[in-house]
Amino acid sequence: LAPAEVDLLLYSLWPEEQKLYGHGNAAYCVAAAHRVPLIASASRAAESQQEQAKIRLWDAASWQPCGALAGHKMTVTQVAFSEDDSLLLSVSRDR
């Protein structure tokens, strides 16, 4: 069972500042760009949930969605921006 919201608030090391709404399942990985206000996130996705395998992009200044990247069929397990933020690497459970 996931902890209750009040327990997270009371016992987390970092207080919650913002939420990213858009994934249908729990977020699995997150990466922040180095030089631009951009965040990439991905959630769990079973093979039957390919729509959930999208990487979602967020404007870190406004916390609003600004794009989605399709291509994976299962959970994206890691995302990382290149040092100059021109590329986004993604790793998935696709076979």
JSON list of C-alpha atoms in Angstrom, two decimals:
[
{"chain": "A", "resi": 1, "resn": "LEU", "atom": "CA", "xyz": [0.00, 0.00, 0.00]},
{"chain": "A", "resi": 2, "resn": "ALA", "atom": "CA", "xyz": [1.15, 3.50, -0.75]},
{"chain": "A", "resi": 3, "resn": "PRO", "atom": "CA", "xyz": [1.58, 5.83, 2.23]},
{"chain": "A", "resi": 4, "resn": "ALA", "atom": "CA", "xyz": [-1.20, 8.29, 2.98]},
{"chain": "A", "resi": 5, "resn": "GLU", "atom": "CA", "xyz": [-0.76, 11.86, 1.73]},
{"chain": "A", "resi": 6, "resn": "VAL", "atom": "CA", "xyz": [-0.60, 13.17, 5.31]},
{"chain": "A", "resi": 7, "resn": "ASP", "atom": "CA", "xyz": [2.21, 10.71, 6.17]},
{"chain": "A", "resi": 8, "resn": "LEU", "atom": "CA", "xyz": [4.19, 11.82, 3.13]},
{"chain": "A", "resi": 9, "resn": "LEU", "atom": "CA", "xyz": [3.72, 15.44, 4.13]},
{"chain": "A", "resi": 10, "resn": "LEU", "atom": "CA", "xyz": [4.78, 14.84, 7.74]},
{"chain": "A", "resi": 11, "resn": "TYR", "atom": "CA", "xyz": [7.66, 12.43, 7.21]},
{"chain": "A", "resi": 12, "resn": "SER", "atom": "CA", "xyz": [9.20, 13.21, 3.82]},
{"chain": "A", "resi": 13, "resn": "LEU", "atom": "CA", "xyz": [12.62, 14.78, 3.71]},
{"chain": "A", "resi": 14, "resn": "TRP", "atom": "CA", "xyz": [11.49, 17.15, 0.97]},
{"chain": "A", "resi": 15, "resn": "PRO", "atom": "CA", "xyz": [8.10, 18.81, 1.02]},
{"chain": "A", "resi": 16, "resn": "GLU", "atom": "CA", "xyz": [5.99, 18.48, -2.08]},
{"chain": "A", "resi": 17, "resn": "GLU", "atom": "CA", "xyz": [6.16, 21.63, -4.19]},
{"chain": "A", "resi": 18, "resn": "GLN", "atom": "CA", "xyz": [4.35, 20.70, -7.40]},
{"chain": "A", "resi": 19, "resn": "LYS", "atom": "CA", "xyz": [2.60, 17.74, -9.00]},
{"chain": "A", "resi": 20, "resn": "LEU", "atom": "CA", "xyz": [2.85, 16.70, -12.62]},
{"chain": "A", "resi": 21, "resn": "TYR", "atom": "CA", "xyz": [-0.60, 15.65, -13.83]},
{"chain": "A", "resi": 22, "resn": "GLY", "atom": "CA", "xyz": [-0.81, 13.73, -17.07]},
{"chain": "A", "resi": 23, "resn": "HIS", "atom": "CA", "xyz": [0.43, 10.20, -16.52]},
{"chain": "A", "resi": 24, "resn": "GLY", "atom": "CA", "xyz": [-2.20, 7.53, -16.08]},
{"chain": "A", "resi": 25, "resn": "ASN", "atom": "CA", "xyz": [0.04, 5.53, -13.75]},
{"chain": "A", "resi": 26, "resn": "ALA", "atom": "CA", "xyz": [2.60, 6.36, -11.08]},
{"chain": "A", "resi": 27, "resn": "ALA", "atom": "CA", "xyz": [5.66, 8.23, -12.31]},
{"chain": "A", "resi": 28, "resn": "TYR", "atom": "CA", "xyz": [8.69, 5.96, -12.68]},
{"chain": "A", "resi": 29, "resn": "CYS", "atom": "CA", "xyz": [11.51, 8.33, -13.66]},
{"chain": "A", "resi": 30, "resn": "VAL", "atom": "CA", "xyz": [12.17, 12.05, -14.00]},
{"chain": "A", "resi": 31, "resn": "ALA", "atom": "CA", "xyz": [15.00, 14.15, -15.46]},
{"chain": "A", "resi": 32, "resn": "ALA", "atom": "CA", "xyz": [15.62, 17.90, -15.52]},
{"chain": "A", "resi": 33, "resn": "ALA", "atom": "CA", "xyz": [17.37, 19.72, -18.34]},
{"chain": "A", "resi": 34, "resn": "HIS", "atom": "CA", "xyz": [20.58, 21.52, -17.44]},
{"chain": "A", "resi": 35, "resn": "ARG", "atom": "CA", "xyz": [20.15, 24.92, -19.10]},
{"chain": "A", "resi": 36, "resn": "VAL", "atom": "CA", "xyz": [16.49, 25.27, -20.03]},
{"chain": "A", "resi": 37, "resn": "PRO", "atom": "CA", "xyz": [13.39, 24.98, -17.85]},
{"chain": "A", "resi": 38, "resn": "LEU", "atom": "CA", "xyz": [12.36, 21.53, -19.10]},
{"chain": "A", "resi": 39, "resn": "ILE", "atom": "CA", "xyz": [11.49, 18.30, -17.28]},
{"chain": "A", "resi": 40, "resn": "ALA", "atom": "CA", "xyz": [10.96, 14.85, -18.79]},
{"chain": "A", "resi": 41, "resn": "SER", "atom": "CA", "xyz": [9.00, 12.17, -16.95]},
{"chain": "A", "resi": 42, "resn": "ALA", "atom": "CA", "xyz": [7.70, 8.68, -17.63]},
{"chain": "A", "resi": 43, "resn": "SER", "atom": "CA", "xyz": [5.32, 6.31, -15.85]},
{"chain": "A", "resi": 44, "resn": "ARG", "atom": "CA", "xyz": [4.81, 2.59, -15.52]},
{"chain": "A", "resi": 45, "resn": "ALA", "atom": "CA", "xyz": [3.27, 0.98, -18.61]},
{"chain": "A", "resi": 46, "resn": "ALA", "atom": "CA", "xyz": [2.33, -2.61, -19.29]},
{"chain": "A", "resi": 47, "resn": "GLU", "atom": "CA", "xyz": [2.47, -3.88, -22.86]},
{"chain": "A", "resi": 48, "resn": "SER", "atom": "CA", "xyz": [-1.31, -3.46, -23.04]},
{"chain": "A", "resi": 49, "resn": "GLN", "atom": "CA", "xyz": [-0.94, 0.22, -21.98]},
{"chain": "A", "resi": 50, "resn": "GLN", "atom": "CA", "xyz": [1.29, 1.57, -24.73]},
{"chain": "A", "resi": 51, "resn": "GLU", "atom": "CA", "xyz": [-0.32, 5.01, -24.43]},
{"chain": "A", "resi": 52, "resn": "GLN", "atom": "CA", "xyz": [1.17, 5.21, -20.91]},
{"chain": "A", "resi": 53, "resn": "ALA", "atom": "CA", "xyz": [4.69, 4.52, -22.26]},
{"chain": "A", "resi": 54, "resn": "LYS", "atom": "CA", "xyz": [4.98, 8.08, -23.58]},
{"chain": "A", "resi": 55, "resn": "ILE", "atom": "CA", "xyz": [7.64, 10.38, -22.16]},
{"chain": "A", "resi": 56, "resn": "ARG", "atom": "CA", "xyz": [5.96, 13.59, -21.10]},
{"chain": "A", "resi": 57, "resn": "LEU", "atom": "CA", "xyz": [7.68, 16.97, -21.27]},
{"chain": "A", "resi": 58, "resn": "TRP", "atom": "CA", "xyz": [6.95, 19.79, -18.85]},
{"chain": "A", "resi": 59, "resn": "ASP", "atom": "CA", "xyz": [7.79, 23.48, -18.73]},
{"chain": "A", "resi": 60, "resn": "ALA", "atom": "CA", "xyz": [9.56, 23.76, -15.36]},
{"chain": "A", "resi": 61, "resn": "ALA", "atom": "CA", "xyz": [8.74, 27.47, -15.08]},
{"chain": "A", "resi": 62, "resn": "SER", "atom": "CA", "xyz": [4.96, 26.96, -15.26]},
{"chain": "A", "resi": 63, "resn": "TRP", "atom": "CA", "xyz": [4.65, 23.22, -14.45]},
{"chain": "A", "resi": 64, "resn": "GLN", "atom": "CA", "xyz": [2.47, 22.84, -17.55]},
{"chain": "A", "resi": 65, "resn": "PRO", "atom": "CA", "xyz": [2.77, 20.02, -20.10]},
{"chain": "A", "resi": 66, "resn": "CYS", "atom": "CA", "xyz": [4.56, 21.05, -23.30]},
{"chain": "A", "resi": 67, "resn": "GLY", "atom": "CA", "xyz": [4.89, 17.82, -25.25]},
{"chain": "A", "resi": 68, "resn": "ALA", "atom": "CA", "xyz": [4.98, 14.04, -25.32]},
{"chain": "A", "resi": 69, "resn": "LEU", "atom": "CA", "xyz": [7.34, 11.60, -27.00]},
{"chain": "A", "resi": 70, "resn": "ALA", "atom": "CA", "xyz": [5.97, 8.27, -28.22]},
{"chain": "A", "resi": 71, "resn": "GLY", "atom": "CA", "xyz": [7.97, 5.27, -29.36]},
{"chain": "A", "resi": 72, "resn": "HIS", "atom": "CA", "xyz": [8.32, 2.91, -26.42]},
{"chain": "A", "resi": 73, "resn": "LYS", "atom": "CA", "xyz": [5.85, 0.10, -25.78]},
{"chain": "A", "resi": 74, "resn": "MET", "atom": "CA", "xyz": [6.58, -0.60, -22.12]},
{"chain": "A", "resi": 75, "resn": "THR", "atom": "CA", "xyz": [7.78, 1.26, -19.01]},
{"chain": "A", "resi": 76, "resn": "VAL", "atom": "CA", "xyz": [10.49, 3.83, -19.62]},
{"chain": "A", "resi": 77, "resn": "THR", "atom": "CA", "xyz": [12.90, 3.16, -16.76]},
{"chain": "A", "resi": 78, "resn": "GLN", "atom": "CA", "xyz": [15.37, 6.03, -17.20]},
{"chain": "A", "resi": 79, "resn": "VAL", "atom": "CA", "xyz": [15.53, 9.39, -18.96]},
{"chain": "A", "resi": 80, "resn": "ALA", "atom": "CA", "xyz": [18.48, 11.79, -19.13]},
{"chain": "A", "resi": 81, "resn": "PHE", "atom": "CA", "xyz": [19.25, 14.99, -21.02]},
{"chain": "A", "resi": 82, "resn": "SER", "atom": "CA", "xyz": [22.56, 15.44, -22.81]},
{"chain": "A", "resi": 83, "resn": "GLU", "atom": "CA", "xyz": [24.88, 18.04, -21.31]},
{"chain": "A", "resi": 84, "resn": "ASP", "atom": "CA", "xyz": [23.80, 20.65, -23.87]},
{"chain": "A", "resi": 85, "resn": "ASP", "atom": "CA", "xyz": [20.09, 19.63, -23.56]},
{"chain": "A", "resi": 86, "resn": "SER", "atom": "CA", "xyz": [19.85, 18.94, -27.30]},
{"chain": "A", "resi": 87, "resn": "LEU", "atom": "CA", "xyz": [19.14, 15.21, -26.80]},
{"chain": "A", "resi": 88, "resn": "LEU", "atom": "CA", "xyz": [17.05, 13.10, -24.44]},
{"chain": "A", "resi": 89, "resn": "LEU", "atom": "CA", "xyz": [18.14, 9.53, -23.81]},
{"chain": "A", "resi": 90, "resn": "SER", "atom": "CA", "xyz": [15.47, 7.04, -22.76]},
{"chain": "A", "resi": 91, "resn": "VAL", "atom": "CA", "xyz": [15.77, 3.43, -21.60]},
{"chain": "A", "resi": 92, "resn": "SER", "atom": "CA", "xyz": [12.78, 1.12, -21.62]},
{"chain": "A", "resi": 93, "resn": "ARG", "atom": "CA", "xyz": [11.68, -2.42, -20.85]},
{"chain": "A", "resi": 94, "resn": "ASP", "atom": "CA", "xyz": [10.83, -2.87, -24.54]},
{"chain": "A", "resi": 95, "resn": "ARG", "atom": "CA", "xyz": [12.10, -6.08, -26.06]}
]
